[in-house]
PDB file of C-alpha atoms in Angstrom:
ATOM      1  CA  UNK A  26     136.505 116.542  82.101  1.00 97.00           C
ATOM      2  CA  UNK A  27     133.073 118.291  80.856  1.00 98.00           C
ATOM      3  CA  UNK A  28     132.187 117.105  77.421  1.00 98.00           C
ATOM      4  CA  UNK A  29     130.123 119.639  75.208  1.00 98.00           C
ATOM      5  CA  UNK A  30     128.910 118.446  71.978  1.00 98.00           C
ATOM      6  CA  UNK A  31     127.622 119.880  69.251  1.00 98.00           C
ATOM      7  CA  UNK A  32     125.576 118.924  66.914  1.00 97.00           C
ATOM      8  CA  UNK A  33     124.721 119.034  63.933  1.00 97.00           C
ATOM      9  CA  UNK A  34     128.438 118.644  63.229  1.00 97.00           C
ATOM     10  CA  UNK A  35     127.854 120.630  59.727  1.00 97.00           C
ATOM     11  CA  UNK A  36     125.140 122.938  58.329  1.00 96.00           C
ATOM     12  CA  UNK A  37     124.610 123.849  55.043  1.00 96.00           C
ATOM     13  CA  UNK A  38     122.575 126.959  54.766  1.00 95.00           C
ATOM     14  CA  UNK A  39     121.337 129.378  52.154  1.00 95.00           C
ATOM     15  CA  UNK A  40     122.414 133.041  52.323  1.00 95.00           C
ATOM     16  CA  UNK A  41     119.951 134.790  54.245  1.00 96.00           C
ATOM     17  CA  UNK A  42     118.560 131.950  55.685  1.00 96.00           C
ATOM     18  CA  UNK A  43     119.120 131.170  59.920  1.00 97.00           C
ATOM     19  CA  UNK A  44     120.828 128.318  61.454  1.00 97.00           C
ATOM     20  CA  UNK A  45     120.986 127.130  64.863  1.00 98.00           C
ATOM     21  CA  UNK A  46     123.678 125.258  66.424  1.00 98.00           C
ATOM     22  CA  UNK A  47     123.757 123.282  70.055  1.00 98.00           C
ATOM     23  CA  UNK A  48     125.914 122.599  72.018  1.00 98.00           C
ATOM     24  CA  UNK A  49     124.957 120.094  75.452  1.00 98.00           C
ATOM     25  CA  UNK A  50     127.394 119.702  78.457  1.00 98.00           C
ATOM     26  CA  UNK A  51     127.896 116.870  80.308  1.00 98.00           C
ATOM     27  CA  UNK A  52     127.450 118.508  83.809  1.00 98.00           C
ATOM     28  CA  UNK A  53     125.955 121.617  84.571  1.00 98.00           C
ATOM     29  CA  UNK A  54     127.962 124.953  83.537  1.00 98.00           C
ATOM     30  CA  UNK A  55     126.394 127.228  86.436  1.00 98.00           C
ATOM     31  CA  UNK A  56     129.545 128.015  88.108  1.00 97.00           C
ATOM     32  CA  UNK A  57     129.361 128.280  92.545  1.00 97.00           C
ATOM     33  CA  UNK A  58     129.184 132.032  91.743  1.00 96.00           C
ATOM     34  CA  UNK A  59     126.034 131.882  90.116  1.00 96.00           C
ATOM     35  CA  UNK A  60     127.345 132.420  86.580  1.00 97.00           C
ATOM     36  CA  UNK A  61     127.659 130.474  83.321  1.00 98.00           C
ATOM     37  CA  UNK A  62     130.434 130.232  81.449  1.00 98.00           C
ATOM     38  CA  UNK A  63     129.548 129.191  78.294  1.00 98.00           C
ATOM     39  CA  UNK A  64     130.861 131.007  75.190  1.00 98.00           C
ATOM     40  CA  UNK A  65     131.142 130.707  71.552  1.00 98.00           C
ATOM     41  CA  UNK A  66     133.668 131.513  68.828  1.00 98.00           C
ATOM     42  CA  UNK A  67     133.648 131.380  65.166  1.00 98.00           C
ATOM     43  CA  UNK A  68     136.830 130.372  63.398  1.00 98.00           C
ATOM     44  CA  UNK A  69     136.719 131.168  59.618  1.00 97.00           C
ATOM     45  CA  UNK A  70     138.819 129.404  57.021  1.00 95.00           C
ATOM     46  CA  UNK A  71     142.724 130.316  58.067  1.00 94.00           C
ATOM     47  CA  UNK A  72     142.085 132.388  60.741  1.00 97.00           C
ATOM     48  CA  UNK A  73     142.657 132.184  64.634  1.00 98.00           C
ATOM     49  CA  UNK A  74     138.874 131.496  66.447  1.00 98.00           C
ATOM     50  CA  UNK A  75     137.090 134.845  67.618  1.00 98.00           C
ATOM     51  CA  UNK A  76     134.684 135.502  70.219  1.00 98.00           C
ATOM     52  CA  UNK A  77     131.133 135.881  69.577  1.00 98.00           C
ATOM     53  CA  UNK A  78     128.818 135.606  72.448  1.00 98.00           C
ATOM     54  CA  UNK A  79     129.988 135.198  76.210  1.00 98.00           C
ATOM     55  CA  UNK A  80     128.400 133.730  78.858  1.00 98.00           C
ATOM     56  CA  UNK A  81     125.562 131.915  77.208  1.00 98.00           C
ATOM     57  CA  UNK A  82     123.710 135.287  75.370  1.00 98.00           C
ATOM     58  CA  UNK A  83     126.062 138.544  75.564  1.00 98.00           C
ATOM     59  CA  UNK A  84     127.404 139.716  72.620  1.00 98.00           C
ATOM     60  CA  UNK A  85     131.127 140.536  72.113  1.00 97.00           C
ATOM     61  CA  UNK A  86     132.348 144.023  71.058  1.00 95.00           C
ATOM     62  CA  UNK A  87     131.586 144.668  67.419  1.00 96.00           C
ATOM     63  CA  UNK A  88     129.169 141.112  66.902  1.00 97.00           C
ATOM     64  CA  UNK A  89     125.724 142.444  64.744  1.00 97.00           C
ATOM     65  CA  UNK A  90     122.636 141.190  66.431  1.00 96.00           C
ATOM     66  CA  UNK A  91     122.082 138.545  63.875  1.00 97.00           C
ATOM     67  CA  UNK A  92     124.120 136.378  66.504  1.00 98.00           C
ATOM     68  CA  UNK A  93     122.687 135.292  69.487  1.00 98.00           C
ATOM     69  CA  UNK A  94     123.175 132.882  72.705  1.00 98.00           C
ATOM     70  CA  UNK A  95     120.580 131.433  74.768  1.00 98.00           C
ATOM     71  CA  UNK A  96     120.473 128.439  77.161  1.00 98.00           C
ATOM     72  CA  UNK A  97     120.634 127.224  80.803  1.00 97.00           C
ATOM     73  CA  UNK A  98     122.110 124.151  82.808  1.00 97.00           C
ATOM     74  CA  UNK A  99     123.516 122.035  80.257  1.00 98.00           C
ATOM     75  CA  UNK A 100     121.853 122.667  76.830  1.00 98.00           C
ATOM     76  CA  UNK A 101     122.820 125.645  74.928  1.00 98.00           C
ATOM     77  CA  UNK A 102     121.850 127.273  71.840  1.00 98.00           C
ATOM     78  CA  UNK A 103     123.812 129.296  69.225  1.00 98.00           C
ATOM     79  CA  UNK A 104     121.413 131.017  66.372  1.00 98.00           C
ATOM     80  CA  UNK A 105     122.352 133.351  63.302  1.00 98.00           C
ATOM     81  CA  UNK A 106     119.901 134.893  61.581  1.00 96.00           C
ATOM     82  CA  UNK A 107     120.232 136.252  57.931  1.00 96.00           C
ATOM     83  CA  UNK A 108     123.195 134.776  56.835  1.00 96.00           C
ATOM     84  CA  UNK A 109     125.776 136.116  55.280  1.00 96.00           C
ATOM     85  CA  UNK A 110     128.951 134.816  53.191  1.00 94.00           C
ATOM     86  CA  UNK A 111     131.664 136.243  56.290  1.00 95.00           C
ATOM     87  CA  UNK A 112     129.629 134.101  58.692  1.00 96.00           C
ATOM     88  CA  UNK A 113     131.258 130.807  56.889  1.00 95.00           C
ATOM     89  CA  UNK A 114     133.494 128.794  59.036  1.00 97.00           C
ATOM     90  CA  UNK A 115     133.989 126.727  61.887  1.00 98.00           C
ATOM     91  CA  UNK A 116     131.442 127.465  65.507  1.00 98.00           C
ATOM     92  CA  UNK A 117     132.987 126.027  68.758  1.00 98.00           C
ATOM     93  CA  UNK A 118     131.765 126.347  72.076  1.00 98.00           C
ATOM     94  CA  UNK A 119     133.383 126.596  75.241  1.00 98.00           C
ATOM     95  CA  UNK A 120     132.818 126.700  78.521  1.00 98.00           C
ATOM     96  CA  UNK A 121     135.176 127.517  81.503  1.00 97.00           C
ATOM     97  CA  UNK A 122     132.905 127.427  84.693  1.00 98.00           C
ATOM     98  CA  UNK A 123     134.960 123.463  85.572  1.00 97.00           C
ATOM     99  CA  UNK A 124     138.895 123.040  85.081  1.00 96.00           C
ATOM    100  CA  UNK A 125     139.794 121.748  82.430  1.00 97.00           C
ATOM    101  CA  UNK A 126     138.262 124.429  79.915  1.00 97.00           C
ATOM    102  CA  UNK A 127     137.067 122.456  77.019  1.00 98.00           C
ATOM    103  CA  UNK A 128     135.666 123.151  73.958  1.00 98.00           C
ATOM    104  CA  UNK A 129     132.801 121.455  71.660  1.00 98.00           C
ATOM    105  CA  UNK A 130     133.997 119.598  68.881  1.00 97.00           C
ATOM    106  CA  UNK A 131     132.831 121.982  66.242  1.00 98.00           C
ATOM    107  CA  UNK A 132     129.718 122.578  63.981  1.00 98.00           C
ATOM    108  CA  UNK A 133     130.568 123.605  60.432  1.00 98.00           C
ATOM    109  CA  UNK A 134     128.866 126.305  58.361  1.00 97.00           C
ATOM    110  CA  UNK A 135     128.867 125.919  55.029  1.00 95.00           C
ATOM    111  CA  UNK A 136     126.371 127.540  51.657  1.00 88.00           C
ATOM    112  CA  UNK A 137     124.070 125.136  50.229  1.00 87.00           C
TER     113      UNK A 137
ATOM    114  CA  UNK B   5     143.600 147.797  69.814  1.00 91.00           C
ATOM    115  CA  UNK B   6     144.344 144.453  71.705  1.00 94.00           C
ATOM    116  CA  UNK B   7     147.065 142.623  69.891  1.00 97.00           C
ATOM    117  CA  UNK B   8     148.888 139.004  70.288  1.00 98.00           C
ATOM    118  CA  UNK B   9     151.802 138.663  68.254  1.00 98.00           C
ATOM    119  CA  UNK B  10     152.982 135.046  68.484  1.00 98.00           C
ATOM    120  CA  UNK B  11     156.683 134.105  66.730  1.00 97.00           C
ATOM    121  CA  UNK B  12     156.845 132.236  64.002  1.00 97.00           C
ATOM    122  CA  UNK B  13     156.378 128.502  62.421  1.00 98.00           C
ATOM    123  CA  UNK B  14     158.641 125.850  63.851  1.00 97.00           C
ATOM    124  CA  UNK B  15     159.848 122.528  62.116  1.00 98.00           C
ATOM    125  CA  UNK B  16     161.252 120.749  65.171  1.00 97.00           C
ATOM    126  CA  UNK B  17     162.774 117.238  65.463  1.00 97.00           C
ATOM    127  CA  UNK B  18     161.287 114.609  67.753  1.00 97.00           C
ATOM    128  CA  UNK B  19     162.470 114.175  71.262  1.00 97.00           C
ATOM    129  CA  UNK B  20     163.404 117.735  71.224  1.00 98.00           C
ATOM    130  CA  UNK B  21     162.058 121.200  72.902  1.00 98.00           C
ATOM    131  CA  UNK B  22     160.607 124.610  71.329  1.00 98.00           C
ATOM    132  CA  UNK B  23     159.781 127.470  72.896  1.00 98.00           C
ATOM    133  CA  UNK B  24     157.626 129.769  71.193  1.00 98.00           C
ATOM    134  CA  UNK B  25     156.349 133.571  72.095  1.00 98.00           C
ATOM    135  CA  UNK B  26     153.481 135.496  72.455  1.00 98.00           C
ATOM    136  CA  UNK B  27     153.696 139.572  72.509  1.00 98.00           C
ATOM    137  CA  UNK B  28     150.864 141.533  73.881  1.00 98.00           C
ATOM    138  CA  UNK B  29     150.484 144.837  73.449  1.00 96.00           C
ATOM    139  CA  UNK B  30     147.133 147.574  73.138  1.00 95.00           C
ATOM    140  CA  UNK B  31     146.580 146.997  76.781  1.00 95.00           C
ATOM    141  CA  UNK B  32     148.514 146.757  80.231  1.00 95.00           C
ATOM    142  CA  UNK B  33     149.522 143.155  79.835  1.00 96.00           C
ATOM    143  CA  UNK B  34     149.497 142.192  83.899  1.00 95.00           C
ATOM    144  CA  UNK B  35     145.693 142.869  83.706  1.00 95.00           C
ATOM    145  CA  UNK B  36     144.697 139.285  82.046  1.00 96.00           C
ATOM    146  CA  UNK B  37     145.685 135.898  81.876  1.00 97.00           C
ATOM    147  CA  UNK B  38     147.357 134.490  78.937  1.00 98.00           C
ATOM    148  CA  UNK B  39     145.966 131.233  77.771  1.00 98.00           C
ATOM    149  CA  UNK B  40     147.228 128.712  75.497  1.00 98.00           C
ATOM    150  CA  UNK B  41     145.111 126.554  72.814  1.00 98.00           C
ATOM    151  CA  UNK B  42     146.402 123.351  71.147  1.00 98.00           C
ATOM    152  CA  UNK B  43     144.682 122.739  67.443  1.00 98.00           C
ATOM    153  CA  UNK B  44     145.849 119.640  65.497  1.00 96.00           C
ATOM    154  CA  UNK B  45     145.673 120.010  61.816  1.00 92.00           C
ATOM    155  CA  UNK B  46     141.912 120.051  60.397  1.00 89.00           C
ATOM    156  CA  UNK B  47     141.102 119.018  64.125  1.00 92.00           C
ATOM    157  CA  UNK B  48     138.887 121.131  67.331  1.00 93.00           C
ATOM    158  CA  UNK B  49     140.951 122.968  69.617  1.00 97.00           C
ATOM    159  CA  UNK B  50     142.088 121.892  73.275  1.00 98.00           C
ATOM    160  CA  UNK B  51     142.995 124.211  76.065  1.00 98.00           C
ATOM    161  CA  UNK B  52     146.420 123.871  77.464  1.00 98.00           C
ATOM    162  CA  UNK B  53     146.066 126.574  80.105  1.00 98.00           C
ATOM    163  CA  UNK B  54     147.079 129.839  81.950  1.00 97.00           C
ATOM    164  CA  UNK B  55     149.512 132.032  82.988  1.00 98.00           C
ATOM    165  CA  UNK B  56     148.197 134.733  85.312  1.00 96.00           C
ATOM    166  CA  UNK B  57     151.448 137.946  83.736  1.00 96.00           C
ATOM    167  CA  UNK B  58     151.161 139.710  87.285  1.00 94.00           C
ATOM    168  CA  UNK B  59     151.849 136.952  89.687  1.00 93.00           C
ATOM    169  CA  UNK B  60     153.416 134.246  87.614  1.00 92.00           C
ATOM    170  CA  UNK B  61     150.859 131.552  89.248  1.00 96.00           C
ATOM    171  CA  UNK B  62     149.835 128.925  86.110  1.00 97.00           C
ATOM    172  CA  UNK B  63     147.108 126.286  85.541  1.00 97.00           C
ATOM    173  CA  UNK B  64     147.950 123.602  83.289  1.00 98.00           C
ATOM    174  CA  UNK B  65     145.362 120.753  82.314  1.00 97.00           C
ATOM    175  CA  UNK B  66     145.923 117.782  83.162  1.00 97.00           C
ATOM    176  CA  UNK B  67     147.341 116.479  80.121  1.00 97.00           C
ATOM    177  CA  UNK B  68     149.730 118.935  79.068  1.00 97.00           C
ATOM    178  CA  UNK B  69     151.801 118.966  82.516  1.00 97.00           C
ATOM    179  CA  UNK B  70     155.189 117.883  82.199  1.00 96.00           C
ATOM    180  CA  UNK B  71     154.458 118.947  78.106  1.00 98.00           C
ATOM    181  CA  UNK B  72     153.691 122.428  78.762  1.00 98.00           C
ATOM    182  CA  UNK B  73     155.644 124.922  80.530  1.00 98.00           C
ATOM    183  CA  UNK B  74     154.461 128.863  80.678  1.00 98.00           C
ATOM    184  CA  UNK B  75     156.458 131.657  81.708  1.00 98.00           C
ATOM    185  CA  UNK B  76     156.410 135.255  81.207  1.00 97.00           C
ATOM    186  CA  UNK B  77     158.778 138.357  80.579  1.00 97.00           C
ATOM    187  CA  UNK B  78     156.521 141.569  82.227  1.00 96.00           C
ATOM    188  CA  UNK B  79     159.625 143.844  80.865  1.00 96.00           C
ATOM    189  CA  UNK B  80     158.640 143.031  77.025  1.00 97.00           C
ATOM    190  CA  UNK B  81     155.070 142.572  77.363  1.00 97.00           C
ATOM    191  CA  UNK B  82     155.933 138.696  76.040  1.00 98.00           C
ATOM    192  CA  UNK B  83     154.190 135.474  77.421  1.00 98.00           C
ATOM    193  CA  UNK B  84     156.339 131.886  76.295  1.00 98.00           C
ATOM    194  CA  UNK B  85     155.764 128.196  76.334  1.00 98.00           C
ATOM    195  CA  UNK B  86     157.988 126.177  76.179  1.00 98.00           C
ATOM    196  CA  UNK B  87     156.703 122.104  74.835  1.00 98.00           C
ATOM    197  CA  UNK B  88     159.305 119.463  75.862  1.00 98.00           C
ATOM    198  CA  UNK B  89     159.614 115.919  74.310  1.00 97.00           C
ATOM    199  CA  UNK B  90     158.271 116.309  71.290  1.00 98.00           C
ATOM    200  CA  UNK B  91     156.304 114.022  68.955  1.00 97.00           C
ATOM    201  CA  UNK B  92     154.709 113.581  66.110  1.00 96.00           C
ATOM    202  CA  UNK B  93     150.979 113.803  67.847  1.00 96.00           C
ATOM    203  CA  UNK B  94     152.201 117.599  69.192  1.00 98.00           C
ATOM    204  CA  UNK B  95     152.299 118.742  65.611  1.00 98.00           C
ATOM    205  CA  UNK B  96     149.502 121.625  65.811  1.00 98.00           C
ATOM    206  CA  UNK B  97     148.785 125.391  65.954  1.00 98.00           C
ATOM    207  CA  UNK B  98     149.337 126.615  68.970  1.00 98.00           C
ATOM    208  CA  UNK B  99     147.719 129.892  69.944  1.00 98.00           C
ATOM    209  CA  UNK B 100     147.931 132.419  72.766  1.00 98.00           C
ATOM    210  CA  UNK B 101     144.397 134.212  73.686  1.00 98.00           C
ATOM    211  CA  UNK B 102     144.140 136.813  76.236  1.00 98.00           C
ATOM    212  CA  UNK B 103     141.210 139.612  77.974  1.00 94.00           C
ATOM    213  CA  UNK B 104     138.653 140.057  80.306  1.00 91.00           C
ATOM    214  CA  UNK B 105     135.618 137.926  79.639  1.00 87.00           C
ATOM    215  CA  UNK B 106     136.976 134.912  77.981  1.00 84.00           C
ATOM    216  CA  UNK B 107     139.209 134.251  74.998  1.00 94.00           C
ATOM    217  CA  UNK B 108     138.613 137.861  73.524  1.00 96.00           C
ATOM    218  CA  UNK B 109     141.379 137.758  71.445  1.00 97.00           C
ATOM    219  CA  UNK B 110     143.639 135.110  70.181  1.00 98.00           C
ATOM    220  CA  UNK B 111     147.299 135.759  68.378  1.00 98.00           C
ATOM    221  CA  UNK B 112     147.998 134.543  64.913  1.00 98.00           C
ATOM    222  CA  UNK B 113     149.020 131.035  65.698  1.00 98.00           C
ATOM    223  CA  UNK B 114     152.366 129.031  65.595  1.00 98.00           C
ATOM    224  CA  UNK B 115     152.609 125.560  63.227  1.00 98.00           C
ATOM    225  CA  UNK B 116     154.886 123.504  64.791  1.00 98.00           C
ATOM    226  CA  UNK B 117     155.547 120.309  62.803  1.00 98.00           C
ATOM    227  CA  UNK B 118     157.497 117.688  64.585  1.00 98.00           C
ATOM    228  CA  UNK B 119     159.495 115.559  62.288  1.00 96.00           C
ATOM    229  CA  UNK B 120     162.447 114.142  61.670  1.00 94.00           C
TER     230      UNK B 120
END
């Protein structure tokens, strides 16, 4: 199975402030079509994950700009600028180019 | 909107089954796959697998076949799995995710605690 991890494993950040969060595969993620699946989700204290960015850099419906995706191959990089107190919570990534899907073990945001 | 309504908790005794649902509704639910995702307590998440609503055809991971069984009702909009043989380590939130791109949106969740 493809093993992403992610480090750091927590962040502690200031409001306003901009974290970045990786997340490296053990193979490649560029799927025989060309694409990469990579993706990442936010899950926030007591609440199921959502989507935030799919396929390494596009933006879900409704996600401000302050989030964005960037990355190739196997190394993978989740950024939010200006942060704010609804951006708390847990980050995973996924990716789904190989079978299993599997996710990242998590990276969690929290305010210094 | 795009909703997943997933039944509720389940306190289950080992060795036994549950089956729990997932009801989709907001779009024309033969259109995307239905995924499952295991979460253990204060733990990452692990991806069970698929049900394609349309055709029936699944894809299970490895290591939830012979755990994991999916199966669908297209007349209620209403996805199931069904977890046989329970034990203590299946004791997690299980979700059900669905749409187009990837998991786009995810249900509620179901805690099912496996004890005696």
């Amino acid at each position: 199975d493809v093993v992403l991890t992610q480090t750091p494993v927590s962040l502690l950040i200031s409001l306003g402030g901009q974290a970045s969060i990786s997340c490296r595969s053990s193979q490649s993620l560029v799927h025989s079509n060309g694409n990469t699946y990579l993706h990442w989700y936010l899950q926030k204290p007591g609440q199921s994950p959502q989507l935030l960015i799919y396929q390494v850099s596009n933006r879900f419906s409704g996600i401000p700009d302050r989030f964005s995706g960037s990355g190739s191959g196997t190394d993978f990089t989740l950024k939010i600028s200006r942060v704010e107190p609804e951006d708390l919570g847990v980050y995973y990534c996924l990716q789904r180019t190989h079978n299993p899907w599997t996710f990242g073990g998590g990276t969690k945001l929290e305010l210094k | 909107q795009v909703q997943l309504q997933q039944s509720g908790a389940e306190l289950v005794k080992p060795g036994s089954s549950v089956k729990m649902s997932c009801k989709a509704s907001g779009y024309t639910f033969t259109t995307y796959y239905i995924y499952w995702i295991k979460q253990r307590p204060g733990q990452g998440l692990e991806w069970i697998g698929r049900i394609g609503p349309g055709s029936g055809d699944t894809n299970y991971n490895e290591k939830f076949k012979g755990k994991a069984t999916f199966t669908v009702d297209k007349s209620s909009s209403t996805a199931y799995m069904q977890l046989s043989s329970l034990t203590p380590e299946d004791t997690s939130v299980y979700y059900c995710a669905s749409g187009a791109v990837a998991l786009d949106y995810w249900g509620q969740g179901v805690m099912v605690t496996v004890s005696s």
